[in-house]
């Protein structure tokens, strides 16, 4: 994946570039439609952090693709996204998406039950300000759920590591464990309607040589993609800024 960095954001600094959705939002929309075709990821999330009747925040929500799915059962859903063109795209879809980053959410204290972030590479080592901010916005007992790609699962993980040889999957997992998160591995299926769509998605995710390899190693219309789902509950009675809530 053409990630520009992992968890290197400053406390209130700019968004970490996300070339796939920033430069090719229409292709990324096709990617989102192909992802999790059998619902394995949604099922794991619903088991770990059910949202029925609750207030949900989707951080780094892009153009809001996942908001309607949450809205089917949630009491409310708000998206937060730092990249202005994506905020505009989401708002044009009639979604409640506000401009902001993980480190400074434009939301009140204790106003959400689930803070969700998907393919959220901005939550990695160095993202402690973002984790603290999620805890501020969560009600006691609420859950922060972070979904990211699992670089250890072939074939997609092999292509990720080809493009990002310095990425250390074990170190990332240790970081989340140290921060008190549970971890579940989910292998999900991406299913494309045709080869042209599959190829265009692989070409926005990988450098040209890796994309060529990925296309050659994918004979059909599906790809197995591993994810890590990390969840952490905000303890009841957490002391925030010197006051107990
Ligand atoms: C790979 S996209 C995923 C978008 C969306 N979650 C989805 O699954 O469709 C990552 C998103 O994170 C956003 N982002 C980058 N830095 C961020 C930060 N510091 N806080 C919140 N979002 C950030 C990017 O602008 C981009 O929209």
XYZ file of N, CA and C and ligand atoms in Angstrom:
762
model
N 0.842 -1.191 0.000
C 0.000 0.000 0.000
C 0.872 1.232 0.000
N 0.429 2.215 -0.708
C 1.247 3.415 -0.845
C 1.070 4.323 0.350
N 1.298 3.776 1.531
C 1.222 4.591 2.735
C 2.403 5.544 2.772
N 2.127 6.760 3.208
C 3.224 7.724 3.311
C 3.906 7.628 4.662
N 3.268 7.037 5.633
C 3.895 6.959 6.946
C 2.993 6.195 7.887
N 3.495 5.885 9.037
C 2.719 5.141 10.008
C 2.763 5.843 11.334
N 1.654 6.398 11.730
C 1.540 6.944 13.065
C 2.512 8.064 13.347
N 2.955 8.769 12.336
C 3.938 9.807 12.568
C 3.334 11.188 12.715
N 2.030 11.257 12.970
C 1.408 12.576 12.995
C 1.807 13.363 14.228
N 1.784 14.685 14.090
C 2.008 15.522 15.248
C 0.674 15.717 15.942
N 0.726 16.349 17.098
C -0.476 16.436 17.911
C -1.635 17.075 17.147
N -1.368 18.159 16.434
C -2.456 18.778 15.680
C -2.021 19.027 14.242
N -1.057 18.220 13.786
C -0.471 18.428 12.471
C -1.390 17.975 11.356
N -0.895 18.089 10.143
C -1.722 17.766 8.992
C -1.994 16.269 8.898
N -2.956 15.951 8.068
C -3.282 14.544 7.833
C -2.095 13.841 7.197
N -1.983 12.564 7.471
C -0.989 11.748 6.784
C -1.546 11.457 5.387
N -0.761 11.726 4.336
C -1.296 11.522 2.994
C -1.770 10.089 2.767
N -2.856 9.976 2.066
C -3.448 8.689 1.734
C -3.691 8.700 0.230
N -2.610 8.419 -0.560
C -2.722 8.638 -2.010
C -3.897 7.911 -2.655
N -4.217 6.703 -2.166
C -5.282 5.942 -2.832
C -6.593 6.726 -2.879
N -7.099 7.106 -1.704
C -8.401 7.779 -1.674
C -8.271 9.271 -2.004
N -7.126 9.879 -1.737
C -6.977 11.312 -2.041
C -6.939 11.546 -3.552
N -6.195 10.681 -4.271
C -5.991 10.921 -5.708
C -6.984 10.198 -6.589
N -7.508 9.077 -6.111
C -8.402 8.265 -6.945
C -9.655 7.867 -6.153
N -10.426 8.849 -5.702
C -11.579 8.503 -4.854
C -12.602 7.597 -5.538
N -12.728 7.727 -6.861
C -13.713 6.864 -7.552
C -13.232 5.410 -7.554
N -11.932 5.212 -7.779
C -11.406 3.831 -7.754
C -11.472 3.294 -6.325
N -11.191 4.173 -5.353
C -11.245 3.724 -3.955
C -12.671 3.320 -3.572
N -13.642 3.997 -4.150
C -15.045 3.613 -3.918
C -15.285 2.172 -4.426
N -14.725 1.863 -5.594
C -14.835 0.498 -6.112
C -14.143 -0.485 -5.162
N -13.014 -0.052 -4.621
C -12.285 -0.906 -3.673
C -13.152 -1.163 -2.443
N -13.746 -0.108 -1.916
C -14.584 -0.287 -0.729
C -15.757 -1.228 -1.017
N -16.309 -1.134 -2.237
C -17.431 -2.032 -2.584
C -16.968 -3.481 -2.662
N -15.712 -3.684 -3.092
C -15.188 -5.050 -3.215
C -14.802 -5.645 -1.868
N -14.416 -4.754 -0.928
C -13.876 -5.235 0.349
C -14.925 -5.980 1.171
N -14.450 -6.933 1.931
C -15.260 -7.651 2.914
C -16.561 -8.176 2.294
N -16.402 -8.804 1.126
C -17.572 -9.241 0.359
C -18.436 -10.231 1.130
N -17.837 -11.010 2.024
C -18.623 -11.985 2.785
C -18.971 -11.490 4.184
N -18.614 -10.263 4.498
C -19.019 -9.657 5.770
C -18.248 -10.141 6.991
N -17.096 -10.779 6.791
C -16.348 -11.320 7.942
C -15.882 -10.210 8.882
N -15.473 -9.100 8.292
C -14.962 -7.999 9.107
C -16.097 -7.322 9.880
N -17.206 -7.098 9.193
C -18.358 -6.504 9.887
C -18.826 -7.421 11.018
N -18.817 -8.736 10.771
C -19.272 -9.678 11.803
C -18.342 -9.635 13.020
N -17.041 -9.568 12.760
C -16.084 -9.513 13.883
C -16.262 -8.217 14.668
N -16.485 -7.127 13.963
C -16.671 -5.839 14.637
C -17.957 -5.864 15.470
N -19.023 -6.416 14.892
C -20.304 -6.453 15.621
C -20.178 -7.304 16.886
N -19.363 -8.348 16.822
C -19.182 -9.198 17.994
C -18.339 -8.482 19.054
N -17.292 -7.804 18.601
C -16.372 -7.160 19.558
C -16.943 -5.865 20.117
N -17.714 -5.152 19.311
C -18.162 -3.813 19.717
C -19.517 -3.501 19.072
N -20.603 -4.142 19.548
C -21.911 -3.918 18.920
C -22.339 -2.456 19.030
N -23.007 -1.928 17.985
C -23.342 -0.498 17.954
C -24.838 -0.232 17.848
N -25.633 -1.283 17.934
C -27.077 -1.084 17.791
C -27.599 -0.116 18.858
N -28.295 0.931 18.424
C -28.882 1.900 19.349
C -27.873 2.860 19.966
N -26.638 2.850 19.481
C -25.576 3.645 20.114
C -25.090 4.770 19.196
N -24.261 5.638 19.769
C -23.691 6.766 19.026
C -22.298 6.387 18.531
N -22.118 6.475 17.207
C -20.898 5.992 16.554
C -20.149 7.156 15.916
N -18.827 7.118 16.035
C -17.957 8.072 15.337
C -17.013 7.260 14.454
N -16.873 7.664 13.192
C -15.926 7.012 12.280
C -14.798 8.005 11.992
N -13.616 7.715 12.535
C -12.469 8.626 12.413
C -11.663 8.271 11.164
N -11.267 9.292 10.411
C -10.560 9.044 9.150
C -11.497 8.333 8.197
N -12.709 8.876 8.097
C -13.797 8.161 7.402
C -13.751 8.329 5.893
N -12.747 9.076 5.369
C -12.702 9.282 3.926
C -13.955 10.004 3.470
N -14.578 9.501 2.412
C -15.812 10.141 1.956
C -17.057 9.493 2.553
N -16.855 8.786 3.648
C -17.995 8.333 4.454
C -18.609 7.017 4.028
N -17.862 6.214 3.282
C -18.421 4.972 2.727
C -19.097 4.097 3.786
N -18.506 4.012 4.987
C -19.018 3.063 5.973
C -20.135 3.629 6.862
N -20.381 4.923 6.746
C -21.368 5.521 7.655
C -22.785 4.951 7.484
N -23.273 4.801 6.238
C -24.646 4.284 6.090
C -24.831 2.898 6.714
N -23.809 2.073 6.650
C -23.918 0.735 7.249
C -24.097 0.843 8.767
N -23.311 1.706 9.405
C -23.498 1.910 10.846
C -24.894 2.476 11.123
N -25.325 3.401 10.242
C -26.590 4.113 10.478
C -27.803 3.184 10.442
N -27.665 2.008 9.818
C -28.802 1.068 9.788
C -29.243 0.709 11.204
N -28.302 0.691 12.152
C -28.654 0.261 13.512
C -28.299 1.261 14.597
N -27.387 2.171 14.291
C -26.918 3.093 15.331
C -27.971 4.158 15.642
N -27.815 4.811 16.809
C -28.680 5.963 17.109
C -28.201 7.182 16.310
N -26.879 7.348 16.236
C -26.324 8.439 15.431
C -24.965 8.019 14.898
N -24.573 8.613 13.778
C -23.262 8.335 13.188
C -22.667 9.651 12.699
N -21.452 9.923 13.141
C -20.724 11.107 12.694
C -19.386 10.643 12.143
N -18.984 11.210 11.005
C -17.660 10.932 10.461
C -16.738 12.114 10.706
N -15.447 11.820 10.856
C -14.437 12.873 10.999
C -13.341 12.562 9.983
N -12.959 13.586 9.211
C -11.981 13.380 8.126
C -11.193 14.675 7.925
N -9.849 14.565 7.851
C -9.045 15.783 7.721
C -8.929 16.339 6.303
N -9.144 15.533 5.265
C -8.850 15.978 3.896
C -10.091 16.668 3.317
N -10.025 17.995 3.117
C -11.246 18.746 2.764
C -12.025 18.201 1.557
N -11.363 17.788 0.446
C -12.173 17.290 -0.677
C -13.015 16.064 -0.308
N -12.493 15.249 0.607
C -13.263 14.065 1.018
C -14.420 14.467 1.926
N -14.189 15.478 2.762
C -15.298 15.989 3.594
C -16.414 16.476 2.674
N -16.047 17.194 1.611
C -17.061 17.710 0.675
C -17.795 16.561 -0.017
N -17.053 15.539 -0.443
C -17.709 14.397 -1.100
C -18.710 13.729 -0.156
N -18.292 13.580 1.108
C -19.178 12.933 2.084
C -20.416 13.791 2.331
N -20.201 15.094 2.459
C -21.347 15.973 2.730
C -22.298 15.995 1.534
N -21.741 15.887 0.323
C -22.600 15.851 -0.876
C -23.470 14.589 -0.894
N -23.048 13.566 -0.157
C -23.867 12.348 -0.038
C -24.900 12.468 1.078
N -24.915 13.648 1.732
C -25.884 13.867 2.805
C -25.447 13.296 4.140
N -24.144 13.026 4.277
C -23.639 12.432 5.519
C -23.139 13.510 6.476
N -23.227 13.227 7.774
C -22.707 14.158 8.784
C -21.223 13.861 8.971
N -20.393 14.531 8.169
C -18.940 14.359 8.257
C -18.321 15.721 8.511
N -17.470 15.777 9.529
C -16.858 17.031 9.961
C -15.357 16.986 9.724
N -14.799 18.143 9.430
C -13.366 18.199 9.176
C -12.592 18.128 10.494
N -11.623 17.240 10.554
C -10.799 17.126 11.754
C -9.919 15.902 11.660
N -8.978 15.813 12.590
C -8.076 14.673 12.628
C -8.247 13.903 13.924
N -7.626 12.742 13.972
C -7.748 11.869 15.136
C -7.260 12.546 16.413
N -6.319 13.482 16.264
C -5.683 14.090 17.438
C -6.499 15.230 18.016
N -7.498 15.709 17.282
C -8.338 16.820 17.755
C -9.724 16.639 17.146
N -10.492 15.743 17.730
C -11.809 15.444 17.166
C -12.776 16.594 17.452
N -13.546 17.019 16.460
C -14.481 18.135 16.655
C -15.769 17.657 17.321
N -15.613 17.037 18.479
C -16.744 16.400 19.164
C -16.616 16.628 20.665
N -17.756 16.597 21.357
C -17.758 16.849 22.801
C -17.227 15.662 23.584
N -16.839 15.954 24.818
C -16.433 14.893 25.752
C -17.593 13.907 25.923
N -17.258 12.657 26.088
C -18.233 11.617 26.466
C -19.511 11.692 25.631
N -19.344 11.753 24.297
C -20.512 11.881 23.421
C -20.714 10.662 22.524
N -19.837 9.658 22.610
C -19.927 8.505 21.707
C -19.758 7.198 22.481
N -20.335 6.142 21.905
C -20.189 4.804 22.494
C -19.177 3.948 21.726
N -19.048 4.241 20.423
C -18.073 3.508 19.610
C -17.311 4.510 18.749
N -15.999 4.522 18.896
C -15.131 5.260 17.978
C -14.452 4.210 17.114
N -14.711 4.302 15.808
C -14.233 3.299 14.849
C -13.274 3.980 13.873
N -12.210 3.270 13.497
C -11.299 3.800 12.475
C -10.854 2.632 11.612
N -11.067 2.753 10.298
C -10.804 1.609 9.412
C -9.708 1.929 8.407
N -8.871 0.923 8.163
C -7.605 1.119 7.440
C -6.973 2.418 7.928
N -6.766 2.377 9.223
C -6.425 3.570 9.988
C -4.947 3.572 10.317
N -4.126 3.674 9.271
C -2.681 3.648 9.476
C -2.205 4.812 10.342
N -3.062 5.835 10.481
C -2.678 6.968 11.329
C -2.740 6.586 12.801
N -3.328 5.434 13.110
C -3.263 4.887 14.457
C -2.176 3.807 14.484
N -0.966 4.215 14.816
C 0.151 3.293 14.950
C 1.097 3.896 15.972
N 2.329 3.408 16.034
C 3.274 3.954 17.011
C 3.335 5.473 16.884
N 3.239 6.159 17.988
C 3.263 7.620 17.974
C 1.887 8.246 17.966
N 0.851 7.412 17.965
C -0.507 7.959 17.846
C -1.162 8.158 19.212
N -0.361 8.144 20.284
C -0.954 8.260 21.630
C -1.897 9.454 21.779
N -1.586 10.629 21.175
C -2.550 11.740 21.291
C -3.921 11.381 20.701
N -3.917 10.635 19.616
C -5.186 10.217 19.007
C -5.935 9.229 19.893
N -5.199 8.346 20.555
C -5.859 7.378 21.448
C -6.476 8.104 22.642
N -5.749 9.078 23.183
C -6.276 9.844 24.317
C -7.507 10.641 23.893
N -7.479 11.144 22.660
C -8.605 11.926 22.151
C -9.848 11.032 21.986
N -9.639 9.822 21.520
C -10.776 8.886 21.413
C -11.350 8.617 22.804
N -10.490 8.460 23.797
C -10.978 8.234 25.166
C -11.759 9.445 25.677
N -11.335 10.632 25.295
C -12.075 11.836 25.720
C -13.505 11.822 25.163
N -13.623 11.404 23.895
C -14.926 11.458 23.211
C -15.822 10.282 23.613
N -15.206 9.190 24.043
C -15.996 8.016 24.437
C -16.644 8.213 25.801
N -17.840 7.665 25.938
C -18.455 7.568 27.261
C -17.749 6.444 28.025
N -17.785 6.503 29.348
C -17.233 5.371 30.108
C -17.875 4.068 29.630
N -17.055 3.071 29.410
C -17.547 1.790 28.909
C -17.606 1.718 27.393
N -17.398 2.842 26.714
C -17.407 2.855 25.245
C -16.152 2.200 24.677
N -16.186 1.929 23.371
C -15.111 1.146 22.747
C -14.450 1.911 21.606
N -13.121 1.835 21.585
C -12.347 2.292 20.431
C -12.001 1.053 19.615
N -12.410 1.033 18.339
C -12.153 -0.117 17.462
C -11.311 0.349 16.282
N -10.140 -0.250 16.138
C -9.209 0.123 15.068
C -9.014 -1.094 14.162
N -9.283 -0.880 12.893
C -9.131 -1.962 11.916
C -7.999 -1.582 10.976
N -7.041 -2.494 10.841
C -5.962 -2.211 9.891
C -5.562 -3.478 9.155
N -4.811 -3.292 8.095
C -4.385 -4.431 7.286
C -3.347 -5.255 8.037
N -3.434 -6.574 7.867
C -2.499 -7.504 8.514
C -1.438 -7.904 7.488
N -0.251 -7.370 7.695
C 0.834 -7.588 6.727
C 1.352 -9.020 6.750
N 0.900 -9.832 7.703
C 1.439 -11.199 7.795
C 0.628 -12.197 6.970
N -0.481 -11.767 6.386
C -1.360 -12.718 5.695
C -1.190 -12.605 4.177
N -0.743 -13.708 3.529
C -0.600 -13.675 2.077
C -1.966 -13.815 1.391
N -2.111 -13.375 0.147
C -1.051 -12.783 -0.661
C -0.930 -11.265 -0.458
N -2.020 -10.647 0.044
C -2.017 -9.182 0.096
C -0.898 -8.662 0.995
N -0.683 -9.372 2.129
C 0.370 -8.949 3.058
C 1.753 -8.999 2.420
N 1.967 -9.980 1.501
C 3.269 -10.064 0.816
C 3.487 -8.830 -0.055
N 2.432 -8.398 -0.711
C 2.564 -7.226 -1.594
C 2.783 -5.966 -0.749
N 2.086 -5.894 0.381
C 2.301 -4.741 1.268
C 3.758 -4.666 1.709
N 4.296 -5.828 2.105
C 5.674 -5.824 2.616
C 6.684 -5.571 1.507
N 6.333 -5.946 0.264
C 7.235 -5.644 -0.859
C 7.379 -4.125 -1.022
N 6.280 -3.412 -0.824
C 6.319 -1.945 -0.978
C 6.851 -1.237 0.265
N 6.707 -1.885 1.419
C 7.101 -1.245 2.693
C 7.993 -2.191 3.480
N 9.223 -2.429 2.973
C 10.080 -3.454 3.591
C 10.461 -3.136 5.034
N 10.373 -1.863 5.429
C 10.780 -1.524 6.805
C 9.631 -1.642 7.805
N 8.432 -1.884 7.316
C 7.289 -2.040 8.213
C 7.456 -3.331 9.014
N 7.283 -3.230 10.327
C 7.522 -4.375 11.211
C 6.193 -4.789 11.853
N 5.521 -5.801 11.285
C 4.195 -6.173 11.791
C 4.205 -6.526 13.280
N 5.270 -7.226 13.736
C 5.319 -7.630 15.149
C 5.404 -6.408 16.048
N 6.169 -5.405 15.619
C 6.309 -4.182 16.430
C 4.963 -3.451 16.517
N 4.224 -3.444 15.431
C 2.915 -2.777 15.436
C 1.984 -3.490 16.419
N 2.004 -4.809 16.375
C 1.134 -5.563 17.284
C 1.538 -5.355 18.741
N 2.851 -5.304 18.987
C 3.321 -5.046 20.358
C 2.855 -3.671 20.830
N 2.887 -2.695 19.923
C 2.441 -1.344 20.287
C 0.992 -1.389 20.778
N 0.116 -2.043 20.016
C -1.296 -2.070 20.418
C -1.495 -2.855 21.711
N -0.733 -3.929 21.885
C -0.840 -4.702 23.127
C -0.433 -3.839 24.321
N 0.657 -3.096 24.171
C 1.125 -2.213 25.256
C 0.096 -1.138 25.584
N -0.668 -0.735 24.579
C -1.684 0.301 24.800
C -2.987 -0.283 25.352
N -2.985 -1.594 25.612
C -4.144 -2.208 26.259
C -5.238 -2.675 25.312
N -4.905 -2.869 24.037
C -5.913 -3.328 23.070
C -5.943 -4.852 22.977
N -7.145 -5.379 22.754
C -7.290 -6.764 22.307
C -6.997 -6.807 20.814
N -6.695 -7.997 20.325
C -6.470 -8.145 18.881
C -7.174 -9.378 18.352
N -7.874 -9.225 17.247
C -8.425 -10.367 16.517
C -7.909 -10.300 15.095
N -7.593 -11.455 14.535
C -7.227 -11.496 13.114
C -8.457 -11.932 12.329
N -8.694 -11.248 11.244
C -9.837 -11.579 10.390
C -9.322 -11.669 8.959
N -9.573 -12.814 8.312
C -9.262 -12.879 6.880
C -10.555 -12.682 6.115
N -10.525 -11.685 5.276
C -11.719 -11.246 4.573
C -11.503 -11.421 3.073
N -12.586 -11.459 2.328
C -12.483 -11.618 0.875
C -12.840 -10.310 0.181
N -11.969 -9.904 -0.714
C -12.321 -8.801 -1.621
C -12.814 -9.465 -2.911
N -13.986 -9.054 -3.352
C -14.556 -9.659 -4.581
C -14.914 -8.542 -5.557
N -14.350 -8.642 -6.750
C -14.516 -7.596 -7.762
C -15.495 -8.039 -8.843
N -16.167 -7.071 -9.473
C -17.119 -7.447 -10.517
C -16.439 -7.886 -11.805
N -15.214 -7.411 -12.059
C -14.515 -7.751 -13.307
C -13.016 -7.485 -13.127
N -12.242 -7.961 -14.083
C -10.779 -7.826 -14.007
C -10.324 -6.373 -14.080
N -11.019 -5.571 -14.861
C -10.595 -4.175 -15.012
C -10.657 -3.460 -13.660
N -11.710 -3.716 -12.899
C -11.846 -3.066 -11.590
C -10.768 -3.584 -10.645
N -10.574 -4.908 -10.646
C -9.542 -5.493 -9.780
C -8.171 -4.866 -10.070
N -7.852 -4.774 -11.346
C -6.531 -4.235 -11.712
C -6.416 -2.763 -11.345
N -7.464 -1.996 -11.552
C -7.355 -0.560 -11.238
C -7.182 -0.363 -9.739
N -7.815 -1.203 -8.928
C -7.652 -1.086 -7.471
C -6.219 -1.460 -7.072
N -5.702 -2.557 -7.608
C -4.328 -2.946 -7.247
C -3.334 -1.860 -7.669
N -3.637 -1.161 -8.753
C -2.696 -0.133 -9.233
C -2.749 1.156 -8.425
N -3.824 1.389 -7.661
C -3.774 2.561 -6.759
C -3.186 2.183 -5.396
N -3.097 0.884 -5.124
C -2.594 0.466 -3.812
C -1.092 0.195 -3.797
N -0.538 -0.183 -4.947
C 0.858 -0.640 -4.949
C 1.688 0.095 -5.997
N 2.991 0.117 -5.741
C 3.932 0.647 -6.730
C 3.830 -0.218 -7.996
N 4.201 0.327 -9.166
C 3.948 -0.391 -10.430
C 4.458 -1.829 -10.462
N 5.685 -2.081 -9.985
C 6.214 -3.451 -10.063
C 5.413 -4.394 -9.177
N 5.088 -3.914 -7.984
C 4.318 -4.760 -7.069
C 2.910 -4.971 -7.622
N 2.331 -3.941 -8.210
C 0.989 -4.083 -8.780
C 1.006 -5.107 -9.921
N 2.048 -5.069 -10.747
C 2.161 -6.069 -11.838
C 2.164 -7.475 -11.254
N 2.960 -7.635 -10.183
C 3.062 -8.956 -9.537
C 1.707 -9.367 -8.950
N 1.033 -8.416 -8.302
C -0.261 -8.722 -7.680
C -1.278 -9.126 -8.738
N -1.287 -8.414 -9.863
C -2.223 -8.754 -10.945
C -1.905 -10.166 -11.458
N -0.610 -10.448 -11.671
C -0.215 -11.761 -12.207
C -0.547 -12.889 -11.238
N -0.495 -12.601 -9.927
C -0.737 -13.657 -8.925
C -2.216 -13.786 -8.561
N -3.059 -13.002 -9.217
C -4.502 -13.065 -8.920
C -5.235 -13.504 -10.188
N -5.480 -14.804 -10.320
C -6.076 -15.273 -11.572
C -7.569 -14.950 -11.708
N -8.270 -14.852 -10.597
C -9.732 -14.688 -10.678
C -10.177 -13.298 -10.280
N -11.281 -13.250 -9.542
C -11.871 -11.960 -9.172
C -11.869 -11.733 -7.663
N -11.213 -12.630 -6.915
C -11.189 -12.464 -5.459
C -9.761 -12.434 -4.927
N -9.603 -11.763 -3.800
C -8.307 -11.716 -3.107
C -8.581 -11.905 -1.613
N -7.779 -12.759 -0.966
C -7.871 -12.908 0.493
C -7.035 -11.791 1.126
N -7.649 -11.055 2.034
C -6.957 -9.928 2.671
C -7.111 -10.054 4.183
N -5.978 -10.068 4.867
C -6.004 -10.184 6.328
C -6.094 -8.815 6.988
N -6.831 -8.777 8.092
C -6.955 -7.549 8.884
C -6.653 -7.859 10.339
N -6.261 -6.811 11.063
C -6.241 -6.858 12.527
C -7.347 -5.961 13.028
N -8.128 -6.484 13.941
C -9.148 -5.660 14.608
C -8.701 -5.509 16.057
N -8.428 -4.277 16.438
C -8.024 -3.985 17.815
C -9.150 -3.256 18.518
N -9.489 -3.691 19.713
C -10.516 -2.977 20.481
C -10.015 -2.706 21.892
N -10.468 -1.579 22.424
C -10.125 -1.196 23.798
C -11.309 -0.441 24.363
N -11.713 -0.838 25.562
C -12.842 -0.143 26.202
C -12.329 0.973 27.080
N -13.059 2.077 27.050
C -12.723 3.153 27.978
C -13.246 2.753 29.345
N -12.357 2.660 30.330
C -12.832 2.214 31.642
C -13.849 3.180 32.219
N -14.814 2.661 32.934
C -15.708 3.527 33.694
C -14.868 4.173 34.785
N -15.089 5.451 35.075
C -14.373 6.113 36.152
C -12.992 6.588 35.757
N -12.708 6.677 34.422
C -11.406 7.183 33.965
C -11.254 8.641 34.393
N -10.072 8.984 34.894
C -9.827 10.372 35.289
C -9.330 11.145 34.066
N -10.079 12.185 33.691
C -9.722 12.997 32.527
C -9.474 14.416 32.982
N -8.292 14.940 32.741
C -7.987 16.323 33.065
C -8.264 16.644 34.519
N -8.001 15.698 35.409
C -8.144 15.945 36.832
C -9.550 15.744 37.356
N -10.515 15.443 36.451
C -11.861 15.197 36.970
C -12.294 13.784 36.618
N -13.016 13.180 37.521
C -13.448 11.810 37.305
C -14.782 11.838 36.580
N -14.894 11.014 35.526
C -16.167 10.991 34.803
C -16.782 9.615 34.906
C -7.047 4.511 3.603
S -8.154 5.848 3.913
C -9.532 5.002 4.647
C -10.803 5.806 4.615
C -12.008 5.111 5.260
N -11.753 4.756 6.637
C -12.425 3.903 4.489
O -12.158 2.776 4.964
O -13.036 4.062 3.422
C -7.397 6.654 5.319
C -8.057 7.975 5.682
O -7.434 8.494 6.867
C -7.376 9.889 6.744
N -6.359 10.415 7.676
C -5.048 10.677 7.459
N -4.457 11.171 8.547
C -5.411 11.227 9.514
C -5.417 11.673 10.875
N -4.321 12.136 11.451
N -6.597 11.604 11.544
C -7.713 11.131 10.962
N -7.760 10.696 9.673
C -6.619 10.739 8.967
C -7.059 10.118 5.273
O -7.342 11.437 4.849
C -7.934 9.060 4.615
O -9.207 9.549 4.312
